[in-house]
Coordinates of N, CA and C in Angstrom, one line a residue:
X3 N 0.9 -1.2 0.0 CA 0.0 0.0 0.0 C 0.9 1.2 0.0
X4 N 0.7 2.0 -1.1 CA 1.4 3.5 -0.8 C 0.8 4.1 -0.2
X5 N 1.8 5.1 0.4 CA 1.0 6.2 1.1 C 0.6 7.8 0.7
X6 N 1.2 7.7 -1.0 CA 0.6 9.0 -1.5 C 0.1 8.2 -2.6
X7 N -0.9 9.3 -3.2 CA -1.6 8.7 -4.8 C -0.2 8.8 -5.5
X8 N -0.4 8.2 -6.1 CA 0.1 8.4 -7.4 C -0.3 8.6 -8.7
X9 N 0.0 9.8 -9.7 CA -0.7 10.4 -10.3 C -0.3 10.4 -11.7
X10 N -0.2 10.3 -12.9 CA 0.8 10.5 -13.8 C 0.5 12.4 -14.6
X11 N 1.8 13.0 -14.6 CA 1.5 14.5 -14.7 C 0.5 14.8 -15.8
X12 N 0.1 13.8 -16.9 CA -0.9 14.2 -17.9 C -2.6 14.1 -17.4
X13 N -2.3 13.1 -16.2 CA -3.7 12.9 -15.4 C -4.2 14.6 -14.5
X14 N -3.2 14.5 -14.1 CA -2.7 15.7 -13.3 C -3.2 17.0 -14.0
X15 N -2.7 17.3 -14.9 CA -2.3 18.5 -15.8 C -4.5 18.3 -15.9
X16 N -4.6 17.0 -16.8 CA -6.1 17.7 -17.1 C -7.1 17.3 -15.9
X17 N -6.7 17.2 -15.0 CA -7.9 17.5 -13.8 C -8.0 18.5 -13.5
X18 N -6.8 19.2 -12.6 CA -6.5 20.3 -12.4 C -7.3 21.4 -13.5
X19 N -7.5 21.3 -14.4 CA -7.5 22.1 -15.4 C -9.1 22.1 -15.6
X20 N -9.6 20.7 -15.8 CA -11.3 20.4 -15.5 C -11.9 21.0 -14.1
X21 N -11.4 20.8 -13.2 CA -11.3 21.3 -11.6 C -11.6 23.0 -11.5
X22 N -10.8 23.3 -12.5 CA -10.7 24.9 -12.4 C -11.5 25.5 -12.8
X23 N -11.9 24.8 -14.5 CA -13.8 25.3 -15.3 C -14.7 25.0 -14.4
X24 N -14.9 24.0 -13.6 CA -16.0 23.5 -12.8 C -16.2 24.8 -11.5
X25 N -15.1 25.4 -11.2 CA -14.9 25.6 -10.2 C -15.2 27.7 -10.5
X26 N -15.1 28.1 -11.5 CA -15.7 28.6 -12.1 C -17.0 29.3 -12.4
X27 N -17.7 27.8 -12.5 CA -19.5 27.9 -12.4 C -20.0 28.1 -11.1
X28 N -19.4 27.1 -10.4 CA -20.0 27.2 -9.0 C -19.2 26.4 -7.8
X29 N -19.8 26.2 -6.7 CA -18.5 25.9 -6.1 C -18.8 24.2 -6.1
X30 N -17.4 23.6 -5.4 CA -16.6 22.3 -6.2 C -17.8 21.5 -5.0
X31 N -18.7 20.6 -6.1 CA -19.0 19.5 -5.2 C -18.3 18.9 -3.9
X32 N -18.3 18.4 -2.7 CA -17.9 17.2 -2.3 C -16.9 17.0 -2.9
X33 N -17.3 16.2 -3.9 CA -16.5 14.9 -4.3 C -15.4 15.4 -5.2
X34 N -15.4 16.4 -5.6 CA -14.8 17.1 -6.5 C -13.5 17.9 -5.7
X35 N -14.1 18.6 -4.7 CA -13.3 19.2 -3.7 C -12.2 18.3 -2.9
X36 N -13.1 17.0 -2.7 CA -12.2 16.3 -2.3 C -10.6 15.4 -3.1
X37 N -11.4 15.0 -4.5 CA -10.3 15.0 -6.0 C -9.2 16.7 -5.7
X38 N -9.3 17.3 -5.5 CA -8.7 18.4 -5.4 C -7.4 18.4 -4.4
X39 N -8.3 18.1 -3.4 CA -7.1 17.9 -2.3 C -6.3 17.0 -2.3
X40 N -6.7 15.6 -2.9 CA -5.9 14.5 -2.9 C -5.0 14.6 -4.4
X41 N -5.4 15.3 -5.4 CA -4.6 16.1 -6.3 C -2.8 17.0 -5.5
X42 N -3.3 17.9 -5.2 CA -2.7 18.7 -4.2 C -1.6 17.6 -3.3
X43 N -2.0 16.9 -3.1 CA -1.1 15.5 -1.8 C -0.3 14.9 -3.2
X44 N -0.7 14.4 -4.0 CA -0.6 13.4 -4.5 C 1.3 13.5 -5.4
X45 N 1.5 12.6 -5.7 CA 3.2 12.0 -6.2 C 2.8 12.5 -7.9
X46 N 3.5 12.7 -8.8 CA 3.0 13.1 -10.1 C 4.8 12.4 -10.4
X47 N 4.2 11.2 -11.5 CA 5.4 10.9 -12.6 C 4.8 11.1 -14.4
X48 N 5.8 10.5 -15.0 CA 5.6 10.5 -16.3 C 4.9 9.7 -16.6
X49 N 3.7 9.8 -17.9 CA 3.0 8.5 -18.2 C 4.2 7.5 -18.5
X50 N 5.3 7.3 -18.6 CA 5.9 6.3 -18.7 C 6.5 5.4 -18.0
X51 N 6.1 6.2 -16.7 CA 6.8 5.6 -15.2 C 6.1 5.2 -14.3
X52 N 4.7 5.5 -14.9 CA 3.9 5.1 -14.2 C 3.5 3.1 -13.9
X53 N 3.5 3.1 -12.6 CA 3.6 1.2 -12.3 C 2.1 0.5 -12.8
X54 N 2.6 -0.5 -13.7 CA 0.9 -1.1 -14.5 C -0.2 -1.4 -13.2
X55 N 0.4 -1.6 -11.9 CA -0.7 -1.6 -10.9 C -1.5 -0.4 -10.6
X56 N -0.9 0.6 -10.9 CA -1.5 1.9 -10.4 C -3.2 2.5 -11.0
X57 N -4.0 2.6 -10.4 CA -5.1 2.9 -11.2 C -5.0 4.1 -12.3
X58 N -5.4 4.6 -13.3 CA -4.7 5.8 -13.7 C -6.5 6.1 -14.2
X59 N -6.3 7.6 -15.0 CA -7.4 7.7 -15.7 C -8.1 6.7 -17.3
X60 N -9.6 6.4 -17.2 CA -9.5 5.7 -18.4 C -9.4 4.0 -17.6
X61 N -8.7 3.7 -16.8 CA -8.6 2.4 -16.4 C -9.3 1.7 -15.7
X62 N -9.6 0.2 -16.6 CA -11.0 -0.7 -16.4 C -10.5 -1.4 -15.2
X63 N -10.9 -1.5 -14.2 CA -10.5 -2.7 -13.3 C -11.4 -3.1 -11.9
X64 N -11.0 -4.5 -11.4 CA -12.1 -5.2 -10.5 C -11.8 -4.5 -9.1
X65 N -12.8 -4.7 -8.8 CA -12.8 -4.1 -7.3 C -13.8 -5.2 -6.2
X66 N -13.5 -5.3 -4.8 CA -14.4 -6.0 -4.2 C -14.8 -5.3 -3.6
X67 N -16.2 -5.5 -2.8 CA -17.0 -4.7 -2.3 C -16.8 -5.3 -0.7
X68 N -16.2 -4.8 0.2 CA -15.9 -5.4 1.7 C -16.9 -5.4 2.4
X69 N -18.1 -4.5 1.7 CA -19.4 -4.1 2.7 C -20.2 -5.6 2.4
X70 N -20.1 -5.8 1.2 CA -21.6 -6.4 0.8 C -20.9 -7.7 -0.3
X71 N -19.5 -7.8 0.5 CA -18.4 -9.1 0.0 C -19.0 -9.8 -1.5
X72 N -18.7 -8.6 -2.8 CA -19.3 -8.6 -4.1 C -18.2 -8.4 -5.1
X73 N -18.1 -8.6 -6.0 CA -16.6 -7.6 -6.9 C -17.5 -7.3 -7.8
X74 N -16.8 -6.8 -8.6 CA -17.1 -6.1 -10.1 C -16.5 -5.0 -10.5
X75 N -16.6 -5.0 -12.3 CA -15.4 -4.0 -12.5 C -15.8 -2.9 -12.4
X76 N -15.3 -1.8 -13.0 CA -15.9 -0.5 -13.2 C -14.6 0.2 -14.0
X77 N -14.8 1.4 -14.8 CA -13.8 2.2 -15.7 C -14.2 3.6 -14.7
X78 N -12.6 3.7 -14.5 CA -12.7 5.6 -14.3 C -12.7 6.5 -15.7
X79 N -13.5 7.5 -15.5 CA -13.7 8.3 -16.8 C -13.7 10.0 -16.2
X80 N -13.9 10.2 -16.9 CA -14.1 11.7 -16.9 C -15.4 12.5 -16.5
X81 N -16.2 12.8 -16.4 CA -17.3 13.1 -15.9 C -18.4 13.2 -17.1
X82 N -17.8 13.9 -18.1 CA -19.0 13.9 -19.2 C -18.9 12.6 -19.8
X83 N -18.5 11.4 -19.4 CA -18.0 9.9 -20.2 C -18.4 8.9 -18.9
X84 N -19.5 9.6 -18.0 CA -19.5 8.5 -16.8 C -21.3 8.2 -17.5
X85 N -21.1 6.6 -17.2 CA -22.3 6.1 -17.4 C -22.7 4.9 -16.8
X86 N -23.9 5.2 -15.7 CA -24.0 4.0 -14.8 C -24.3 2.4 -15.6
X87 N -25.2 3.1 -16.7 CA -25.3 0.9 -17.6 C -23.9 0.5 -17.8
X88 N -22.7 1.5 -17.9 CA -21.5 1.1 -18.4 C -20.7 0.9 -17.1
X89 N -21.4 0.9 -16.4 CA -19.9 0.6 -15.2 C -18.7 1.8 -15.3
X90 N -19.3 3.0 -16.1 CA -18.3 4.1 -16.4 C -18.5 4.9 -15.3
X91 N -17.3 5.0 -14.2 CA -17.4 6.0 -13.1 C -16.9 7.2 -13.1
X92 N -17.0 8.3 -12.7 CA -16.5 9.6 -12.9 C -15.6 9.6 -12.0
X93 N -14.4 10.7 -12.3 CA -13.4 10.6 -11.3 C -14.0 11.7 -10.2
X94 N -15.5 12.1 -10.5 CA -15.6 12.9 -9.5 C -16.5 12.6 -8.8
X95 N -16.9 11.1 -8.8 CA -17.4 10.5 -7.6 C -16.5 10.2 -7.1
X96 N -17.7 10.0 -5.9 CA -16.7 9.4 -4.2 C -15.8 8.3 -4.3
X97 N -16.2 7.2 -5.5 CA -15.6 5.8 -5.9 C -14.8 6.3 -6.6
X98 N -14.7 7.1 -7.6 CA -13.5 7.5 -8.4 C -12.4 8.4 -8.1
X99 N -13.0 9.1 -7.0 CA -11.8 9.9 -6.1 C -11.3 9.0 -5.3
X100 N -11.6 7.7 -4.6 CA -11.1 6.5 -4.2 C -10.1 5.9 -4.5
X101 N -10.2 5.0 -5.7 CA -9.8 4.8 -6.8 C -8.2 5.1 -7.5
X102 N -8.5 6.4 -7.9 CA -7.4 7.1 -8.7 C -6.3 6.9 -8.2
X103 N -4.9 6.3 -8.4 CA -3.8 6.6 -8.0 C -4.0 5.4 -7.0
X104 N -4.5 4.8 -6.8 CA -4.2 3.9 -5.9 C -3.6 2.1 -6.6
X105 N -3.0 1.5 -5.7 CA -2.1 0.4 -6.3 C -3.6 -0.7 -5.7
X106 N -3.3 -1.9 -7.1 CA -3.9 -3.3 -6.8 C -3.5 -3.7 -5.5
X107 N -4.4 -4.2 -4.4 CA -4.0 -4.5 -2.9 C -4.2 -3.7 -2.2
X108 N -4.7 -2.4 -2.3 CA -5.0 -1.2 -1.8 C -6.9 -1.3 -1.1
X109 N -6.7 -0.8 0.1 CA -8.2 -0.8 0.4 C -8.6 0.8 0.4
X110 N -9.6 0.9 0.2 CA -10.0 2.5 -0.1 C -11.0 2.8 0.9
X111 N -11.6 3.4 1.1 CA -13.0 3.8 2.1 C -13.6 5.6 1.1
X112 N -14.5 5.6 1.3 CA -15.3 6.7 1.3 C -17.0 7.1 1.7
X113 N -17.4 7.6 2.0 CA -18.5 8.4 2.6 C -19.5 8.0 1.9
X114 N -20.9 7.6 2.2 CA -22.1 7.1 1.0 C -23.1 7.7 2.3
X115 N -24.3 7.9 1.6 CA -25.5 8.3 2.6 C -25.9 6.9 3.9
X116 N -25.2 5.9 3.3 CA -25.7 4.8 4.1 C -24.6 4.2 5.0
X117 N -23.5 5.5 5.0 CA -21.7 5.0 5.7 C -20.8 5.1 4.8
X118 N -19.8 4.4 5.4 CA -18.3 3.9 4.7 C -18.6 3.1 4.1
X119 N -18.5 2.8 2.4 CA -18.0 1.8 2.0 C -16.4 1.7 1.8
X120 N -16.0 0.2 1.4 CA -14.6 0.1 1.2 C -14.6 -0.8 0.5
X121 N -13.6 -0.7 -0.3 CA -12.8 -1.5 -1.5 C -11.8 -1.8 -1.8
X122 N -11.8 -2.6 -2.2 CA -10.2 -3.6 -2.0 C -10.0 -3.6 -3.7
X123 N -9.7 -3.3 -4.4 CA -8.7 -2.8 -5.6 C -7.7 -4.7 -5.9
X124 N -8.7 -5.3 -6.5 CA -8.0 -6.5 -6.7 C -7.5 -6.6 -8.4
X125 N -8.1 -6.2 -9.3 CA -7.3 -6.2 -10.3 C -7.6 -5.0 -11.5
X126 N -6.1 -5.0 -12.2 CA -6.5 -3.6 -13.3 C -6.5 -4.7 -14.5
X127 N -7.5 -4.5 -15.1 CA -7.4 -5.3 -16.2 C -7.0 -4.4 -17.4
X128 N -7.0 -3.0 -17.6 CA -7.0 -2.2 -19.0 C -6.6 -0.6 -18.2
X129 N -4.8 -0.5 -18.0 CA -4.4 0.6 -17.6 C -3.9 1.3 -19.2
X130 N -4.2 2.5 -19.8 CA -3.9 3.1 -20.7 C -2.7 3.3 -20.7
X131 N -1.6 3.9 -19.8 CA 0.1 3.6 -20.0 C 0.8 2.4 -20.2
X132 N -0.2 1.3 -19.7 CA 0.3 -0.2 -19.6 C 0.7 -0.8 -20.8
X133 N -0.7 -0.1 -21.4 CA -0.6 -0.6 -22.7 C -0.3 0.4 -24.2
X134 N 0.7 1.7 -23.0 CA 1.1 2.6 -24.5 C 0.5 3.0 -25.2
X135 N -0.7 3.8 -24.7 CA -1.8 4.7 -25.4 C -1.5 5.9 -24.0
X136 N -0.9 6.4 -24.5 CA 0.0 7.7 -23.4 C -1.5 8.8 -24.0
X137 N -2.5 9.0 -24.8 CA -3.3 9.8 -25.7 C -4.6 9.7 -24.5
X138 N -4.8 8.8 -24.3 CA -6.3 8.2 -23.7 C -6.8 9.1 -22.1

């Protein structure tokens, strides 16, 4: 388990930058606010250095559910690209501010109307640096 995210600076570069239009209109959700701060904390390498465990943006992978002992995958996306039929999560939900930057074997927690859930980050199956689409 690391103890900072880990970020790669192109991830970096366009949150930050999405963060700042949003932030513009009105003020930063939650969840958004909180993507912000853990931005701010976070380790920033090159998409090239980045470790194929690492969750990044764009990346499809399994997760278990510790509450309700379930897995399933889910894609982090971008917010206008989040779609619940798709399992497409936004990095500006509470799961995808989770998520981000965090290594396979990692447990997460975050805030839901009904408590803490947590998740255990068991496999990336489709990291966009992994596989040299540095674009995505």
């Amino acid at each position: 388990m690391q103890d900072k995210t880990l970020i790669t600076f192109t991830d970096y570069s366009r949150l930050m930058a999405l963060l700042e239009l949003v932030s513009l209109k009105s003020k930063l959700p939650e969840p958004a606010s909180h993507l912000y701060n853990e931005l701010l904390k976070s380790r920033t390498v090159r998409q090239e250095n980045i470790p194929a465990n690492v969750v990044t943006m764009n990346s499809h992978l399994s997760v278990k559910d510790l509450n309700e002992e379930k897995e399933y995958d889910l894609t982090i996306t971008y917010p206008q690209n989040a779609s619940h039929h798709q399992k497409y999560v936004s990095v500006f939900a509470p799961t995808g501010v989770a998520v981000l930057g965090r290594c396979v074997g990692d447990i997460v927690s975050f805030k839901t109307p009904e408590g803490y859930k947590y998740l255990e980050i068991t496999n990336i199956i489709y990291q966009p640096e992994a596989s040299g689409d540095y674009s995505a």
